């Protein structure tokens, strides 16, 4: 780990994570430019303050001369900061424009943020939860929307971050330069499980990506339903709201609910069976269990039929 980096390296430093996108280098260079000048002026001002305090203390010299003007000095301390801020402005504007105008050949992925997970919908017609899979060295444009409140999409290694606001599309683009797996964070406080709104971006080589595309949309029929259900439970981060050990998180625990009778806030009751679970996944707002707030989003179009069957079988087992 390097304490200081003059950007000759793309590795992680004390200040910043690895540089894995085409503009990471540019963003970091500007950051270091501002950082080093700030350190320089900080030291200059602090040392200057102490020096002059010592130099002009009255016990040594008495009163100082009534000197109140120095044209050269005043021009210098006006022009130098002006030049520096102009450099920061034009440099920043150039990078800002680059980061905001996606190339025409960008691959597009639709992103939906909701409490408390990310879904990525591909043009090929399938949706991935909490995992964005992309090819390396190809511009990717994200068209983002929020289902509920304000979220913010952040990939530190790519140096990109964008608020995701309800009722409008937000754009973000980047080009990954290295195969690997990187973190996605939500950086806008969005409720109780905000800190668990985590995702991964998986950067694959072009050939691996094409291979992934072919298999991504196929439901693996060979996985036993229970295992598939458990996989879906983890992949879709169901655990942020539903525990499997009986503890109460945000929604009812899955442990021991199969075959019991649920009481709803509207006073009705219903047996937990296949249809009850199906309805809870597709139309979660229809029946709210007593003692809870109806915050669950619909998984209609996110989970496939076999995956819902898997979840049902998984819940049956959690006695
Ligand atoms: Cu979504 Cu914080």
Coordinates of C-alpha atoms and ligand atoms in Angstrom, one line a residue:
X1 CA 0.0 0.0 0.0
X2 CA 1.4 3.4 -1.0
X3 CA 1.0 6.4 1.2
X4 CA 1.3 8.8 -1.6
X5 CA 0.6 8.0 -5.2
X6 CA 1.7 10.3 -8.1
X7 CA -0.7 8.3 -10.3
X8 CA 2.0 6.2 -11.9
X9 CA 0.2 3.3 -10.2
X10 CA -3.3 2.0 -10.4
X11 CA -3.0 0.1 -7.2
X12 CA -4.8 0.9 -3.9
X13 CA -3.3 3.7 -1.8
X14 CA -4.0 4.9 1.7
X15 CA -6.3 7.5 0.3
X16 CA -8.0 5.8 -2.6
X17 CA -9.1 2.3 -3.8
X18 CA -7.7 0.7 -7.0
X19 CA -8.3 2.5 -10.3
X20 CA -10.5 0.3 -12.4
X21 CA -12.2 2.6 -14.9
X22 CA -11.1 4.9 -17.7
X23 CA -11.6 8.1 -15.8
X24 CA -10.4 6.9 -12.4
X25 CA -6.9 8.2 -13.2
X26 CA -8.2 11.6 -14.2
X27 CA -10.4 11.9 -11.0
X28 CA -7.5 10.9 -8.8
X29 CA -5.0 13.3 -10.5
X30 CA -7.3 16.2 -9.8
X31 CA -7.8 15.0 -6.2
X32 CA -4.1 14.8 -5.6
X33 CA -3.6 18.2 -7.3
X34 CA -6.0 19.8 -4.8
X35 CA -4.7 17.7 -1.9
X36 CA -1.0 18.6 -2.4
X37 CA -1.7 22.3 -3.0
X38 CA -3.9 22.3 0.1
X39 CA -1.1 20.7 2.2
X40 CA 1.4 23.2 0.8
X41 CA -0.7 26.2 1.7
X42 CA -1.6 24.8 5.0
X43 CA 2.0 24.4 6.0
X44 CA 2.9 27.9 4.5
X45 CA 0.2 29.6 6.5
X46 CA 0.9 27.8 9.8
X47 CA 4.6 28.2 9.6
X48 CA 4.2 31.8 8.5
X49 CA 1.9 32.5 11.5
X50 CA 4.3 31.1 14.0
X51 CA 7.3 32.8 12.3
X52 CA 5.7 36.3 12.3
X53 CA 4.4 35.8 15.8
X54 CA 7.9 35.2 17.0
X55 CA 9.6 37.8 14.8
X56 CA 7.3 40.7 15.8
X57 CA 6.7 40.0 19.4
X58 CA 6.7 43.4 21.1
X59 CA 9.2 42.6 23.8
X60 CA 11.9 42.4 21.2
X61 CA 11.1 45.1 18.7
X62 CA 8.5 47.4 20.2
X63 CA 5.9 48.7 17.7
X64 CA 6.2 47.6 14.0
X65 CA 6.5 50.2 11.3
X66 CA 3.3 51.6 9.8
X67 CA 3.8 49.6 6.6
X68 CA 0.4 48.8 5.1
X69 CA 0.9 48.3 1.4
X70 CA 3.0 46.1 -0.9
X71 CA 1.8 46.0 -4.5
X72 CA 4.0 43.1 -5.6
X73 CA 2.9 41.0 -2.7
X74 CA -0.8 41.8 -3.2
X75 CA -0.6 41.0 -6.9
X76 CA 1.2 37.7 -6.2
X77 CA -1.4 36.5 -3.6
X78 CA -4.2 37.3 -6.0
X79 CA -2.8 35.9 -9.2
X80 CA -1.4 32.7 -7.9
X81 CA -4.6 31.4 -6.2
X82 CA -6.6 32.6 -9.2
X83 CA -4.4 30.6 -11.6
X84 CA -4.7 27.5 -9.3
X85 CA -8.5 27.7 -9.0
X86 CA -8.8 28.2 -12.8
X87 CA -6.7 25.1 -13.3
X88 CA -9.0 23.2 -10.9
X89 CA -12.1 24.6 -12.7
X90 CA -11.2 23.7 -16.2
X91 CA -9.7 20.4 -15.3
X92 CA -12.8 19.6 -13.2
X93 CA -15.2 20.7 -16.0
X94 CA -13.4 18.6 -18.6
X95 CA -13.6 15.5 -16.4
X96 CA -17.2 16.3 -15.4
X97 CA -18.3 16.5 -19.0
X98 CA -16.5 13.3 -19.9
X99 CA -18.2 11.5 -17.0
X100 CA -21.6 12.8 -18.0
X101 CA -21.7 12.1 -21.8
X102 CA -21.9 8.4 -22.5
X103 CA -20.4 7.2 -25.8
X104 CA -22.8 6.1 -28.5
X105 CA -21.6 2.6 -28.5
X106 CA -22.3 2.1 -24.8
X107 CA -24.0 -1.1 -23.7
X108 CA -27.1 -0.2 -21.7
X109 CA -28.4 -1.7 -18.5
X110 CA -31.4 -0.6 -16.6
X111 CA -31.0 -0.3 -12.8
X112 CA -33.7 -0.1 -10.3
X113 CA -33.0 0.9 -6.7
X114 CA -35.5 0.0 -4.0
X115 CA -35.4 -0.8 -0.3
X116 CA -32.9 -2.4 0.0
X117 CA -31.5 -3.9 -3.1
X118 CA -30.5 -3.2 -6.7
X119 CA -31.9 -4.9 -9.8
X120 CA -30.1 -4.9 -13.1
X121 CA -32.2 -5.5 -16.2
X122 CA -30.5 -6.4 -19.4
X123 CA -31.8 -5.8 -22.9
X124 CA -31.6 -9.5 -23.5
X125 CA -34.6 -9.8 -21.2
X126 CA -33.5 -10.9 -17.8
X127 CA -33.0 -9.4 -14.4
X128 CA -30.1 -9.8 -11.9
X129 CA -30.3 -8.9 -8.3
X130 CA -27.4 -7.2 -6.6
X131 CA -25.0 -8.3 -9.2
X132 CA -24.1 -6.3 -12.3
X133 CA -22.1 -8.3 -14.8
X134 CA -20.3 -6.4 -17.5
X135 CA -17.6 -6.9 -20.1
X136 CA -14.2 -5.3 -19.7
X137 CA -13.0 -2.4 -21.9
X138 CA -16.5 -1.6 -23.0
X139 CA -18.5 1.5 -22.1
X140 CA -21.5 0.7 -20.0
X141 CA -24.4 3.1 -19.5
X142 CA -26.7 2.7 -16.6
X143 CA -30.3 4.0 -16.8
X144 CA -31.3 4.2 -13.2
X145 CA -34.6 4.7 -11.4
X146 CA -35.8 4.4 -7.8
X147 CA -38.9 2.6 -6.8
X148 CA -39.3 4.4 -3.5
X149 CA -36.9 6.8 -1.9
X150 CA -33.6 8.5 -2.7
X151 CA -30.7 6.1 -3.1
X152 CA -27.2 6.6 -4.5
X153 CA -25.3 4.3 -6.7
X154 CA -21.5 4.2 -5.9
X155 CA -18.7 2.0 -7.2
X156 CA -15.5 3.3 -5.5
X157 CA -13.1 1.5 -7.7
X158 CA -14.6 3.1 -10.8
X159 CA -14.8 6.6 -9.2
X160 CA -18.4 6.9 -10.1
X161 CA -21.4 7.9 -8.0
X162 CA -24.9 9.0 -8.9
X163 CA -28.0 9.7 -6.9
X164 CA -31.0 7.6 -7.9
X165 CA -34.1 9.7 -7.5
X166 CA -37.7 8.6 -7.7
X167 CA -39.9 9.6 -10.7
X168 CA -37.0 10.2 -13.1
X169 CA -34.2 8.4 -14.9
X170 CA -30.6 9.0 -13.8
X171 CA -27.7 8.2 -16.1
X172 CA -24.3 7.0 -15.2
X173 CA -21.6 5.5 -17.5
X174 CA -18.1 4.0 -17.1
X175 CA -15.7 1.7 -18.8
X176 CA -14.0 -0.9 -16.6
X177 CA -10.4 -1.6 -17.4
X178 CA -9.7 -4.7 -15.3
X179 CA -11.4 -8.1 -14.9
X180 CA -12.5 -8.6 -11.3
X181 CA -15.2 -8.1 -8.7
X182 CA -15.9 -4.7 -7.2
X183 CA -18.2 -3.3 -4.5
X184 CA -21.4 -1.4 -5.2
X185 CA -22.6 0.8 -2.2
X186 CA -25.7 2.8 -1.6
X187 CA -24.5 6.1 -0.3
X188 CA -27.7 7.9 0.5
X189 CA -29.4 7.0 3.8
X190 CA -32.6 5.2 2.7
X191 CA -34.0 3.5 5.8
X192 CA -33.3 0.8 8.3
X193 CA -31.3 -1.6 6.1
X194 CA -29.4 1.1 4.1
X195 CA -26.1 -0.3 5.2
X196 CA -27.0 -3.7 3.8
X197 CA -27.9 -2.3 0.4
X198 CA -24.8 -3.8 -1.1
X199 CA -24.0 -5.2 -4.6
X200 CA -21.2 -6.4 -6.7
X201 CA -20.0 -5.5 -10.1
X202 CA -18.4 -8.4 -11.9
X203 CA -16.2 -7.5 -14.8
X204 CA -15.6 -10.3 -17.2
X205 CA -13.5 -10.7 -20.4
X206 CA -15.6 -10.3 -23.6
X207 CA -15.7 -14.0 -24.2
X208 CA -16.6 -14.9 -20.6
X209 CA -19.3 -12.2 -20.8
X210 CA -20.8 -13.7 -23.9
X211 CA -20.7 -17.1 -22.3
X212 CA -22.4 -15.7 -19.2
X213 CA -25.1 -14.0 -21.3
X214 CA -26.1 -17.4 -22.8
X215 CA -26.4 -19.1 -19.5
X216 CA -27.8 -16.2 -17.4
X217 CA -31.2 -16.4 -18.8
X218 CA -31.6 -20.2 -18.5
X219 CA -33.1 -21.6 -15.3
X220 CA -30.9 -24.5 -14.2
X221 CA -33.5 -27.3 -13.9
X222 CA -30.9 -29.6 -12.4
X223 CA -30.7 -27.7 -9.1
X224 CA -33.0 -29.2 -6.5
X225 CA -35.9 -26.8 -5.6
X226 CA -34.8 -26.4 -2.0
X227 CA -31.3 -25.5 -3.0
X228 CA -32.6 -23.1 -5.6
X229 CA -34.8 -21.5 -3.0
X230 CA -31.9 -21.1 -0.6
X231 CA -29.9 -19.6 -3.4
X232 CA -32.6 -17.1 -4.3
X233 CA -33.0 -16.2 -0.6
X234 CA -29.3 -15.2 -0.4
X235 CA -29.0 -13.8 -3.9
X236 CA -32.0 -11.5 -3.6
X237 CA -30.9 -10.5 -0.1
X238 CA -34.3 -11.6 1.4
X239 CA -32.3 -11.9 4.7
X240 CA -32.3 -8.1 5.0
X241 CA -35.9 -8.4 6.1
X242 CA -36.7 -12.1 6.8
X243 CA -34.5 -14.1 9.1
X244 CA -34.4 -17.9 9.0
X245 CA -33.7 -18.3 12.7
X246 CA -36.9 -16.9 14.2
X247 CA -35.5 -13.4 15.0
X248 CA -37.5 -10.4 13.8
X249 CA -35.7 -8.1 11.4
X250 CA -38.1 -6.0 9.3
X251 CA -40.6 -8.6 8.2
X252 CA -41.7 -11.9 9.7
X253 CA -39.1 -14.6 10.1
X254 CA -39.4 -17.5 7.7
X255 CA -38.7 -20.0 10.5
X256 CA -41.8 -22.0 11.4
X257 CA -44.3 -20.0 9.4
X258 CA -45.3 -22.8 7.1
X259 CA -48.8 -24.1 7.9
X260 CA -49.4 -21.4 10.6
X261 CA -52.2 -18.9 10.5
X262 CA -51.1 -15.3 9.8
X263 CA -53.0 -12.4 11.3
X264 CA -53.2 -9.3 9.1
X265 CA -53.5 -5.6 10.1
X266 CA -57.0 -5.5 8.6
X267 CA -58.1 -8.2 11.0
X268 CA -58.3 -11.1 8.5
X269 CA -56.4 -14.3 8.9
X270 CA -55.0 -16.8 6.4
X271 CA -53.1 -20.1 6.4
X272 CA -49.5 -19.9 5.1
X273 CA -49.5 -22.3 2.1
X274 CA -48.2 -22.2 -1.5
X275 CA -50.6 -19.6 -2.6
X276 CA -50.1 -17.4 0.4
X277 CA -46.3 -17.3 -0.3
X278 CA -46.8 -16.8 -4.0
X279 CA -49.1 -13.9 -3.3
X280 CA -46.7 -12.4 -0.7
X281 CA -43.9 -12.4 -3.3
X282 CA -46.0 -11.0 -6.2
X283 CA -48.3 -8.7 -4.4
X284 CA -46.7 -8.1 -1.0
X285 CA -48.9 -5.1 -0.2
X286 CA -52.2 -7.0 -0.4
X287 CA -51.9 -8.5 3.1
X288 CA -49.8 -6.9 5.7
X289 CA -49.0 -9.2 8.7
X290 CA -50.0 -7.7 12.1
X291 CA -47.1 -6.0 13.9
X292 CA -45.2 -5.1 10.7
X293 CA -45.1 -2.3 8.2
X294 CA -45.8 -3.2 4.6
X295 CA -42.4 -2.2 3.1
X296 CA -41.8 -5.2 0.8
X297 CA -41.5 -4.5 -2.9
X298 CA -43.1 -6.8 -5.5
X299 CA -40.8 -9.5 -7.0
X300 CA -43.1 -9.8 -10.0
X301 CA -40.8 -10.1 -13.1
X302 CA -37.7 -10.5 -10.9
X303 CA -38.2 -14.1 -9.8
X304 CA -39.1 -16.8 -12.3
X305 CA -41.8 -19.4 -11.6
X306 CA -39.3 -22.1 -10.7
X307 CA -37.4 -19.8 -8.4
X308 CA -40.7 -19.0 -6.5
X309 CA -41.3 -22.7 -6.2
X310 CA -37.9 -23.0 -4.8
X311 CA -38.5 -20.3 -2.2
X312 CA -41.8 -22.1 -1.2
X313 CA -39.9 -25.4 -0.7
X314 CA -37.2 -23.7 1.2
X315 CA -39.7 -22.1 3.6
X316 CA -41.4 -25.5 4.1
X317 CA -38.2 -26.8 5.4
X318 CA -37.5 -24.0 7.9
X319 CA -39.3 -25.5 10.8
Ligands
LIG1 CU1 -30.4 2.7 -0.7 CU2 -29.2 3.7 1.1

